[in-house]
Amino acid sequence: MMPDPDRILFFDGVCNLCTGTVEWIIRHDVRGVFRFASLQGERGQAFLRGQTLPTSAHATFIYLRNGKVLDRSTAALQVARDLGFPWNTAYLLILVPRFLRDAVYALIARNRYRWFGRRDKCMVPTEEVRERFVG
C-alpha cells in the first residue's frame, strides 16, 4: 500500500529525541501511511514559510493530515491514534486540556537537546525507508 501523501510528519532533523521518534513510528507504522520531512530540509522550510511560521521553528512537531495542520501534543496524539492498536489508546490523553498537554510538550521541547542530545546534521534515512521521506 502506498503511503498517503497527506500524512506528513515534519520534525527537527538534528534532534535525537525527534529522529528517534520518527524511527519508532516507522517501525510501528505497519500500514506504511506516514511520510516524513525534516523541518530543516527544503520541504520543511517551504512548509514553514507557507504557514507564515519562522523557518527556525524547529521545536514543533507538525503533522499535516489530510490538509489539516496539527502541532505539538495534538499532533503527537493524532499520530498515536493513526498507528492503530495498542498505540491509539494514548489518544485518550486528548481529554486533558490542550494548555496542559502543550505545557508538558513545551517543557520537553525546550530541553530536548540537553536531555537527549543533537546531531551535527540532519539524519540520513537508510535505503529501506528512504522512499518514506519527502523533500
PDB file of C-alpha atoms in Angstrom:
ATOM      1  CA  MET A   1       0.000   0.000   0.000  1.00  0.00           C
ATOM      2  CA  MET A   2       1.354   3.421  -0.957  1.00  0.00           C
ATOM      3  CA  PRO A   3       1.627   5.929   1.875  1.00  0.00           C
ATOM      4  CA  ASP A   4      -0.982   8.667   1.912  1.00  0.00           C
ATOM      5  CA  PRO A   5       0.897  11.795   0.778  1.00  0.00           C
ATOM      6  CA  ASP A   6      -1.412  13.838   3.010  1.00  0.00           C
ATOM      7  CA  ARG A   7       0.107  12.321   6.141  1.00  0.00           C
ATOM      8  CA  ILE A   8       3.421  14.076   6.530  1.00  0.00           C
ATOM      9  CA  LEU A   9       5.250  14.484   9.824  1.00  0.00           C
ATOM     10  CA  PHE A  10       7.568  17.477   9.988  1.00  0.00           C
ATOM     11  CA  PHE A  11      10.270  17.091  12.643  1.00  0.00           C
ATOM     12  CA  ASP A  12      13.546  18.551  13.905  1.00  0.00           C
ATOM     13  CA  GLY A  13      16.088  16.569  11.896  1.00  0.00           C
ATOM     14  CA  VAL A  14      19.032  17.211  14.236  1.00  0.00           C
ATOM     15  CA  CYS A  15      17.218  16.366  17.489  1.00  0.00           C
ATOM     16  CA  ASN A  16      17.977  12.872  18.796  1.00  0.00           C
ATOM     17  CA  LEU A  17      14.576  12.628  20.505  1.00  0.00           C
ATOM     18  CA  CYS A  18      12.776  13.698  17.330  1.00  0.00           C
ATOM     19  CA  THR A  19      14.670  11.406  14.962  1.00  0.00           C
ATOM     20  CA  GLY A  20      14.320   8.560  17.454  1.00  0.00           C
ATOM     21  CA  THR A  21      10.575   9.178  17.487  1.00  0.00           C
ATOM     22  CA  VAL A  22      10.475   9.082  13.680  1.00  0.00           C
ATOM     23  CA  GLU A  23      12.398   5.789  13.678  1.00  0.00           C
ATOM     24  CA  TRP A  24       9.941   4.397  16.268  1.00  0.00           C
ATOM     25  CA  ILE A  25       6.958   5.485  14.158  1.00  0.00           C
ATOM     26  CA  ILE A  26       8.458   3.837  11.060  1.00  0.00           C
ATOM     27  CA  ARG A  27       8.864   0.548  12.962  1.00  0.00           C
ATOM     28  CA  HIS A  28       5.257   0.639  14.206  1.00  0.00           C
ATOM     29  CA  ASP A  29       3.584   2.008  11.061  1.00  0.00           C
ATOM     30  CA  VAL A  30       2.621  -1.417   9.734  1.00  0.00           C
ATOM     31  CA  ARG A  31       0.354   0.096   7.060  1.00  0.00           C
ATOM     32  CA  GLY A  32       3.066   2.468   5.843  1.00  0.00           C
ATOM     33  CA  VAL A  33       0.820   5.546   5.849  1.00  0.00           C
ATOM     34  CA  PHE A  34       3.263   8.136   7.178  1.00  0.00           C
ATOM     35  CA  ARG A  35       5.799  10.213   5.288  1.00  0.00           C
ATOM     36  CA  PHE A  36       8.420  12.383   6.922  1.00  0.00           C
ATOM     37  CA  ALA A  37      10.205  15.667   6.282  1.00  0.00           C
ATOM     38  CA  SER A  38      12.849  17.417   8.331  1.00  0.00           C
ATOM     39  CA  LEU A  39      11.951  20.992   9.251  1.00  0.00           C
ATOM     40  CA  GLN A  40      15.496  21.955   8.234  1.00  0.00           C
ATOM     41  CA  GLY A  41      15.100  20.440   4.760  1.00  0.00           C
ATOM     42  CA  GLU A  42      13.736  22.006   1.595  1.00  0.00           C
ATOM     43  CA  ARG A  43      10.183  20.691   2.040  1.00  0.00           C
ATOM     44  CA  GLY A  44      10.118  21.586   5.741  1.00  0.00           C
ATOM     45  CA  GLN A  45      11.358  25.116   5.142  1.00  0.00           C
ATOM     46  CA  ALA A  46       8.820  25.654   2.346  1.00  0.00           C
ATOM     47  CA  PHE A  47       6.065  24.336   4.603  1.00  0.00           C
ATOM     48  CA  LEU A  48       7.047  26.699   7.440  1.00  0.00           C
ATOM     49  CA  ARG A  49       7.086  29.677   5.061  1.00  0.00           C
ATOM     50  CA  GLY A  50       3.679  28.650   3.707  1.00  0.00           C
ATOM     51  CA  GLN A  51       2.293  28.589   7.246  1.00  0.00           C
ATOM     52  CA  THR A  52       3.877  32.003   7.960  1.00  0.00           C
ATOM     53  CA  LEU A  53       5.998  30.411  10.675  1.00  0.00           C
ATOM     54  CA  PRO A  54       9.648  31.344  11.156  1.00  0.00           C
ATOM     55  CA  THR A  55      11.930  28.978   9.265  1.00  0.00           C
ATOM     56  CA  SER A  56      13.783  28.483  12.551  1.00  0.00           C
ATOM     57  CA  ALA A  57      10.672  26.970  14.227  1.00  0.00           C
ATOM     58  CA  HIS A  58      12.212  23.528  14.735  1.00  0.00           C
ATOM     59  CA  ALA A  59      10.861  22.899  18.258  1.00  0.00           C
ATOM     60  CA  THR A  60       7.413  22.000  16.973  1.00  0.00           C
ATOM     61  CA  PHE A  61       6.299  18.559  15.842  1.00  0.00           C
ATOM     62  CA  ILE A  62       3.866  19.167  12.967  1.00  0.00           C
ATOM     63  CA  TYR A  63       1.513  16.638  11.401  1.00  0.00           C
ATOM     64  CA  LEU A  64      -0.086  17.516   8.083  1.00  0.00           C
ATOM     65  CA  ARG A  65      -3.061  15.172   7.913  1.00  0.00           C
ATOM     66  CA  ASN A  66      -5.499  15.378   5.020  1.00  0.00           C
ATOM     67  CA  GLY A  67      -4.742  19.070   4.572  1.00  0.00           C
ATOM     68  CA  LYS A  68      -5.160  19.919   8.261  1.00  0.00           C
ATOM     69  CA  VAL A  69      -2.160  21.140  10.250  1.00  0.00           C
ATOM     70  CA  LEU A  70      -1.807  19.682  13.745  1.00  0.00           C
ATOM     71  CA  ASP A  71       1.029  20.611  16.071  1.00  0.00           C
ATOM     72  CA  ARG A  72       2.614  19.899  19.437  1.00  0.00           C
ATOM     73  CA  SER A  73       0.742  17.465  21.687  1.00  0.00           C
ATOM     74  CA  THR A  74      -2.288  17.270  19.403  1.00  0.00           C
ATOM     75  CA  ALA A  75      -0.058  16.148  16.524  1.00  0.00           C
ATOM     76  CA  ALA A  76       1.650  13.511  18.672  1.00  0.00           C
ATOM     77  CA  LEU A  77      -1.667  12.134  19.932  1.00  0.00           C
ATOM     78  CA  GLN A  78      -3.170  12.006  16.429  1.00  0.00           C
ATOM     79  CA  VAL A  79      -0.120  10.097  15.184  1.00  0.00           C
ATOM     80  CA  ALA A  80      -0.609   7.582  18.005  1.00  0.00           C
ATOM     81  CA  ARG A  81      -4.268   7.281  17.042  1.00  0.00           C
ATOM     82  CA  ASP A  82      -3.393   6.722  13.386  1.00  0.00           C
ATOM     83  CA  LEU A  83      -0.896   3.975  14.282  1.00  0.00           C
ATOM     84  CA  GLY A  84      -3.757   1.792  15.478  1.00  0.00           C
ATOM     85  CA  PHE A  85      -3.964  -0.531  18.458  1.00  0.00           C
ATOM     86  CA  PRO A  86      -2.379  -0.505  21.014  1.00  0.00           C
ATOM     87  CA  TRP A  87      -0.799   2.921  20.350  1.00  0.00           C
ATOM     88  CA  ASN A  88      -4.149   4.560  19.640  1.00  0.00           C
ATOM     89  CA  THR A  89      -5.128   4.192  23.297  1.00  0.00           C
ATOM     90  CA  ALA A  90      -2.775   7.105  24.024  1.00  0.00           C
ATOM     91  CA  TYR A  91      -5.298   9.284  22.186  1.00  0.00           C
ATOM     92  CA  LEU A  92      -7.371   9.262  25.383  1.00  0.00           C
ATOM     93  CA  LEU A  93      -4.942  11.941  26.597  1.00  0.00           C
ATOM     94  CA  ILE A  94      -6.749  14.307  24.216  1.00  0.00           C
ATOM     95  CA  LEU A  95      -9.227  14.667  27.100  1.00  0.00           C
ATOM     96  CA  VAL A  96      -6.556  16.568  29.047  1.00  0.00           C
ATOM     97  CA  PRO A  97      -6.944  20.286  28.265  1.00  0.00           C
ATOM     98  CA  ARG A  98      -4.635  21.357  25.462  1.00  0.00           C
ATOM     99  CA  PHE A  99      -2.950  24.083  27.505  1.00  0.00           C
ATOM    100  CA  LEU A 100      -1.780  21.426  29.997  1.00  0.00           C
ATOM    101  CA  ARG A 101      -0.692  18.961  27.300  1.00  0.00           C
ATOM    102  CA  ASP A 102       1.171  21.679  25.426  1.00  0.00           C
ATOM    103  CA  ALA A 103       2.849  22.914  28.628  1.00  0.00           C
ATOM    104  CA  VAL A 104       4.378  19.448  29.089  1.00  0.00           C
ATOM    105  CA  TYR A 105       5.238  19.381  25.377  1.00  0.00           C
ATOM    106  CA  ALA A 106       6.942  22.800  25.665  1.00  0.00           C
ATOM    107  CA  LEU A 107       8.996  21.663  28.665  1.00  0.00           C
ATOM    108  CA  ILE A 108      10.281  18.654  26.732  1.00  0.00           C
ATOM    109  CA  ALA A 109      10.835  20.674  23.534  1.00  0.00           C
ATOM    110  CA  ARG A 110      12.790  23.332  25.415  1.00  0.00           C
ATOM    111  CA  ASN A 111      15.113  20.732  26.964  1.00  0.00           C
ATOM    112  CA  ARG A 112      15.272  18.140  24.181  1.00  0.00           C
ATOM    113  CA  TYR A 113      18.873  18.872  23.150  1.00  0.00           C
ATOM    114  CA  ARG A 114      20.089  18.931  26.754  1.00  0.00           C
ATOM    115  CA  TRP A 115      18.297  15.710  27.724  1.00  0.00           C
ATOM    116  CA  PHE A 116      18.647  13.696  24.505  1.00  0.00           C
ATOM    117  CA  GLY A 117      21.427  15.418  22.551  1.00  0.00           C
ATOM    118  CA  ARG A 118      21.595  16.637  18.995  1.00  0.00           C
ATOM    119  CA  ARG A 119      23.293  15.690  15.758  1.00  0.00           C
ATOM    120  CA  ASP A 120      25.603  17.894  13.732  1.00  0.00           C
ATOM    121  CA  LYS A 121      23.462  17.379  10.647  1.00  0.00           C
ATOM    122  CA  CYS A 122      20.048  16.002   9.776  1.00  0.00           C
ATOM    123  CA  MET A 123      19.510  12.268   9.874  1.00  0.00           C
ATOM    124  CA  VAL A 124      20.085  10.407   6.626  1.00  0.00           C
ATOM    125  CA  PRO A 125      17.395   7.762   6.112  1.00  0.00           C
ATOM    126  CA  THR A 126      18.501   4.243   5.313  1.00  0.00           C
ATOM    127  CA  GLU A 127      17.845   2.787   1.873  1.00  0.00           C
ATOM    128  CA  GLU A 128      14.924   0.700   3.223  1.00  0.00           C
ATOM    129  CA  VAL A 129      12.964   3.755   4.384  1.00  0.00           C
ATOM    130  CA  ARG A 130      14.220   6.483   2.048  1.00  0.00           C
ATOM    131  CA  GLU A 131      11.002   6.461  -0.018  1.00  0.00           C
ATOM    132  CA  ARG A 132       9.074   7.421   3.150  1.00  0.00           C
ATOM    133  CA  PHE A 133      10.902  10.773   3.312  1.00  0.00           C
ATOM    134  CA  VAL A 134       9.786  13.726   1.222  1.00  0.00           C
ATOM    135  CA  GLY A 135      11.729  16.860   0.419  1.00  0.00           C
TER     136      GLY A 135
END
